[in-house]
């Protein structure tokens, strides 16, 4: 039986991809590196250090490890400053309604995000109260596609993976959910999350009713 829901943050609860893009772009411009929205797509759901390595390799740049950490920290400072702009108006369409329904129906709800800034983003949205547990980039060391973050979140809820549905917008996030034995809902195009148990173009369609209809024997 499904008793809990675990949500990714960026691309599911809200769209912080734009703020990540602007912060990486500012750093890349300072470094004289090429960086555009196509490269940014490759960073979806990927941890901060893995992200800077993708950008560095794209530019065929050699950077010592300590300098790389310094640059990633600089990007994060830009990113964190931009989070002040996020308000309760910035939920992705449909998300707040879904979180409200889950609360009304008594489901357990957790966050399973790669971001180390997840708590701050939830706070800016006014969403903290919807979550019984928070799994973020500070909770585990192995990032998606490893299932660790979702296993951590499920454990915090006191649930088994097969009792939870994971909502994810990243290819590596669906891989992680499947590797952990979770039911998965993919948000986004077929080529990115078509391997999820069920896929929706956006959060607007991914209602509790739609998910219940798909996993009908499990509710
Ligand atoms: P931070 P998610 C991910 O969030 C973002 O999609 C990804 O672009 C970012 O690099 C990662 O968080 C780490 O974020 O630098 O704030 O620790 O989709 O896993 O919620
Ligand atoms: Mg995401």
Short mmCIF file of C-alpha atoms and ligand atoms in Angstrom, two decimals:
data_model
loop_
_atom_site.label_atom_id
_atom_site.label_comp_id
_atom_site.label_asym_id
_atom_site.label_seq_id
_atom_site.Cartn_x
_atom_site.Cartn_y
_atom_site.Cartn_z
CA UNK A 1 0.00 0.00 0.00
CA UNK A 2 1.20 3.52 -0.77
CA UNK A 3 1.54 5.58 2.41
CA UNK A 4 4.07 8.25 1.47
CA UNK A 5 5.23 10.65 -1.21
CA UNK A 6 8.79 11.87 -1.76
CA UNK A 7 9.35 14.98 -3.86
CA UNK A 8 12.36 16.27 -5.70
CA UNK A 9 12.64 20.07 -5.37
CA UNK A 10 13.96 21.79 -8.50
CA UNK A 11 11.62 21.00 -11.40
CA UNK A 12 8.91 19.47 -9.20
CA UNK A 13 8.07 21.80 -6.31
CA UNK A 14 9.46 24.96 -7.94
CA UNK A 15 11.63 25.89 -10.89
CA UNK A 16 14.97 26.98 -9.46
CA UNK A 17 16.67 25.87 -12.71
CA UNK A 18 16.56 29.51 -13.88
CA UNK A 19 18.37 30.80 -10.77
CA UNK A 20 20.94 27.97 -11.09
CA UNK A 21 21.40 28.92 -14.76
CA UNK A 22 21.95 32.63 -14.02
CA UNK A 23 24.46 31.84 -11.25
CA UNK A 24 26.46 29.38 -13.39
CA UNK A 25 26.32 31.83 -16.33
CA UNK A 26 27.77 34.64 -14.19
CA UNK A 27 30.62 32.39 -13.05
CA UNK A 28 31.24 31.07 -16.57
CA UNK A 29 31.37 34.63 -17.99
CA UNK A 30 33.92 35.60 -15.33
CA UNK A 31 36.00 32.56 -16.27
CA UNK A 32 35.66 33.13 -20.03
CA UNK A 33 33.89 29.75 -20.26
CA UNK A 34 31.14 28.84 -22.68
CA UNK A 35 27.85 28.05 -20.94
CA UNK A 36 24.35 28.04 -22.41
CA UNK A 37 20.90 26.59 -21.72
CA UNK A 38 21.77 23.37 -23.52
CA UNK A 39 24.68 22.70 -21.15
CA UNK A 40 22.45 23.81 -18.25
CA UNK A 41 20.00 21.00 -19.14
CA UNK A 42 22.75 18.49 -18.31
CA UNK A 43 22.87 19.86 -14.74
CA UNK A 44 19.26 18.98 -13.93
CA UNK A 45 19.24 17.07 -10.62
CA UNK A 46 23.04 16.84 -10.62
CA UNK A 47 25.03 17.84 -7.49
CA UNK A 48 26.99 21.10 -7.32
CA UNK A 49 30.48 19.56 -7.71
CA UNK A 50 29.32 17.20 -10.46
CA UNK A 51 27.78 20.24 -12.18
CA UNK A 52 30.98 22.28 -12.17
CA UNK A 53 32.87 19.29 -13.53
CA UNK A 54 30.40 19.00 -16.42
CA UNK A 55 30.92 22.72 -17.22
CA UNK A 56 34.71 22.43 -16.87
CA UNK A 57 34.86 19.39 -19.17
CA UNK A 58 32.57 21.09 -21.70
CA UNK A 59 35.20 23.88 -21.82
CA UNK A 60 38.13 21.42 -21.81
CA UNK A 61 39.52 23.41 -18.85
CA UNK A 62 41.91 21.94 -16.32
CA UNK A 63 41.26 23.27 -12.82
CA UNK A 64 42.91 22.05 -9.58
CA UNK A 65 40.49 20.50 -7.06
CA UNK A 66 40.79 23.32 -4.47
CA UNK A 67 40.19 26.00 -7.14
CA UNK A 68 37.18 24.03 -8.42
CA UNK A 69 35.67 24.03 -4.93
CA UNK A 70 36.33 27.77 -4.68
CA UNK A 71 34.53 28.38 -7.99
CA UNK A 72 31.58 26.18 -7.01
CA UNK A 73 31.32 28.13 -3.73
CA UNK A 74 31.31 31.39 -5.68
CA UNK A 75 28.48 30.13 -7.90
CA UNK A 76 26.61 29.07 -4.77
CA UNK A 77 26.96 32.56 -3.27
CA UNK A 78 25.36 34.01 -6.43
CA UNK A 79 22.64 31.34 -6.30
CA UNK A 80 21.84 31.82 -2.60
CA UNK A 81 21.58 35.60 -3.06
CA UNK A 82 19.04 35.07 -5.87
CA UNK A 83 16.87 32.83 -3.66
CA UNK A 84 15.66 35.96 -1.85
CA UNK A 85 13.48 36.61 -4.94
CA UNK A 86 11.50 33.38 -4.44
CA UNK A 87 8.03 33.89 -2.94
CA UNK A 88 4.93 31.73 -2.24
CA UNK A 89 3.86 32.58 -5.81
CA UNK A 90 6.66 30.43 -7.21
CA UNK A 91 5.27 26.90 -6.76
CA UNK A 92 5.07 25.10 -10.09
CA UNK A 93 1.39 25.09 -11.18
CA UNK A 94 -0.48 22.24 -9.46
CA UNK A 95 2.13 21.56 -6.80
CA UNK A 96 0.59 23.45 -3.90
CA UNK A 97 -2.80 21.83 -4.57
CA UNK A 98 -1.19 18.37 -4.59
CA UNK A 99 0.66 19.01 -1.32
CA UNK A 100 -2.60 20.23 0.22
CA UNK A 101 -4.49 17.10 -0.91
CA UNK A 102 -1.78 14.83 0.48
CA UNK A 103 -2.02 16.59 3.85
CA UNK A 104 -5.84 16.33 3.81
CA UNK A 105 -5.69 12.60 3.07
CA UNK A 106 -3.06 11.94 5.75
CA UNK A 107 -0.15 10.77 3.55
CA UNK A 108 3.42 11.15 4.82
CA UNK A 109 5.46 13.58 2.73
CA UNK A 110 9.22 14.04 2.39
CA UNK A 111 11.66 15.98 0.26
CA UNK A 112 14.42 14.15 -1.65
CA UNK A 113 16.56 16.81 -3.32
CA UNK A 114 20.19 17.01 -4.40
CA UNK A 115 20.31 20.63 -3.29
CA UNK A 116 22.15 21.77 -0.18
CA UNK A 117 19.90 24.86 -0.25
CA UNK A 118 16.61 22.96 -0.15
CA UNK A 119 15.57 24.17 3.34
CA UNK A 120 16.06 27.80 2.26
CA UNK A 121 13.99 27.30 -0.92
CA UNK A 122 11.13 25.65 1.03
CA UNK A 123 11.25 28.49 3.54
CA UNK A 124 11.03 31.13 0.78
CA UNK A 125 8.01 29.32 -0.72
CA UNK A 126 6.37 28.91 2.68
CA UNK A 127 6.30 25.15 1.99
CA UNK A 128 8.17 23.79 5.02
CA UNK A 129 4.91 22.83 6.80
CA UNK A 130 3.93 20.39 4.03
CA UNK A 131 6.91 18.14 4.77
CA UNK A 132 7.32 15.56 7.54
CA UNK A 133 10.97 14.94 6.63
CA UNK A 134 13.67 16.66 4.60
CA UNK A 135 16.30 14.78 2.64
CA UNK A 136 18.68 17.15 0.84
CA UNK A 137 22.24 17.49 -0.41
CA UNK A 138 23.46 17.54 3.19
CA UNK A 139 21.78 14.23 4.12
CA UNK A 140 23.75 11.68 2.07
CA UNK A 141 27.08 11.60 0.25
CA UNK A 142 26.13 9.56 -2.85
CA UNK A 143 24.04 11.64 -5.25
CA UNK A 144 21.43 10.49 -7.80
CA UNK A 145 21.38 8.08 -9.72
CA UNK A 146 22.27 6.36 -6.42
CA UNK A 147 19.02 5.75 -4.49
CA UNK A 148 20.50 6.98 -1.17
CA UNK A 149 18.60 10.27 -0.90
CA UNK A 150 15.22 8.58 -1.39
CA UNK A 151 16.13 5.70 0.96
CA UNK A 152 17.10 8.33 3.54
CA UNK A 153 13.76 10.15 3.10
CA UNK A 154 11.72 6.92 3.30
CA UNK A 155 13.55 5.88 6.46
CA UNK A 156 12.80 9.28 8.03
CA UNK A 157 9.11 8.68 7.24
CA UNK A 158 9.34 5.17 8.70
CA UNK A 159 8.26 3.66 5.36
CA UNK A 160 9.58 1.03 2.97
CA UNK A 161 10.44 2.07 -0.62
CA UNK A 162 7.49 0.10 -2.03
CA UNK A 163 5.19 2.17 0.20
CA UNK A 164 6.36 5.45 -1.40
CA UNK A 165 5.87 7.30 -4.67
CA UNK A 166 8.78 9.49 -5.86
CA UNK A 167 8.15 12.56 -8.02
CA UNK A 168 11.19 13.49 -10.16
CA UNK A 169 12.00 15.66 -13.20
CA UNK A 170 15.55 14.39 -13.83
CA UNK A 171 16.67 11.28 -15.70
CA UNK A 172 19.13 10.44 -12.90
CA UNK A 173 16.34 11.01 -10.35
CA UNK A 174 14.07 8.40 -11.95
CA UNK A 175 17.08 6.03 -12.15
CA UNK A 176 17.60 6.60 -8.40
CA UNK A 177 13.94 5.96 -7.55
CA UNK A 178 13.92 2.74 -9.57
CA UNK A 179 17.24 1.56 -8.11
CA UNK A 180 15.75 2.00 -4.62
CA UNK A 181 12.56 0.07 -5.39
CA UNK A 182 10.24 3.11 -5.27
CA UNK A 183 7.20 3.79 -7.45
CA UNK A 184 8.06 6.68 -9.74
CA UNK A 185 6.30 9.63 -11.33
CA UNK A 186 8.28 11.44 -14.03
CA UNK A 187 7.68 15.13 -14.71
CA UNK A 188 8.82 16.24 -18.16
CA UNK A 189 9.40 14.92 -21.68
CA UNK A 190 9.51 11.26 -22.71
CA UNK A 191 13.21 11.41 -23.64
CA UNK A 192 14.08 12.53 -20.10
CA UNK A 193 11.70 10.68 -17.77
CA UNK A 194 9.97 8.18 -20.06
CA UNK A 195 11.42 5.35 -17.94
CA UNK A 196 9.27 6.36 -14.90
CA UNK A 197 6.26 4.16 -13.96
CA UNK A 198 4.08 7.02 -15.13
CA UNK A 199 4.99 10.30 -16.81
CA UNK A 200 3.25 13.67 -17.01
CA UNK A 201 4.28 16.71 -19.04
CA UNK A 202 3.98 18.96 -15.98
CA UNK A 203 2.94 19.01 -12.32
CA UNK A 204 -0.45 20.40 -13.38
CA UNK A 205 -1.43 16.95 -14.71
CA UNK A 206 0.30 14.94 -11.95
CA UNK A 207 -2.61 15.21 -9.49
CA UNK A 208 -3.32 12.80 -6.62
CA UNK A 209 -6.37 11.61 -8.60
CA UNK A 210 -4.21 10.81 -11.68
CA UNK A 211 -1.59 8.99 -9.61
CA UNK A 212 -4.25 7.04 -7.69
CA UNK A 213 -5.88 6.04 -11.00
CA UNK A 214 -2.56 4.71 -12.30
CA UNK A 215 -1.50 2.80 -9.17
CA UNK A 216 -5.09 1.78 -8.35
CA UNK A 217 -4.31 -1.53 -6.65
CA UNK A 218 -1.85 0.19 -4.31
CA UNK A 219 -4.25 2.66 -2.66
P1 LIG B 1 22.87 23.10 -4.72
P2 LIG B 1 16.96 18.89 -7.24
C1 LIG B 1 19.25 20.06 -7.92
O1 LIG B 1 18.01 20.12 -7.32
C2 LIG B 1 19.30 20.95 -9.15
O2 LIG B 1 18.42 20.46 -10.14
C3 LIG B 1 20.70 20.98 -9.71
O3 LIG B 1 20.75 21.82 -10.83
C4 LIG B 1 21.66 21.47 -8.62
O4 LIG B 1 23.00 21.47 -9.08
C5 LIG B 1 21.54 20.56 -7.39
O5 LIG B 1 20.19 20.55 -6.95
C6 LIG B 1 22.44 20.98 -6.25
O6 LIG B 1 22.02 22.21 -5.76
O7 LIG B 1 24.02 23.72 -5.45
O8 LIG B 1 21.85 24.09 -4.21
O9 LIG B 1 23.34 22.17 -3.62
O10 LIG B 1 16.36 18.79 -8.60
O11 LIG B 1 17.69 17.64 -6.81
O12 LIG B 1 15.98 19.36 -6.21
MG1 LIG B 2 14.90 18.14 -10.04
#
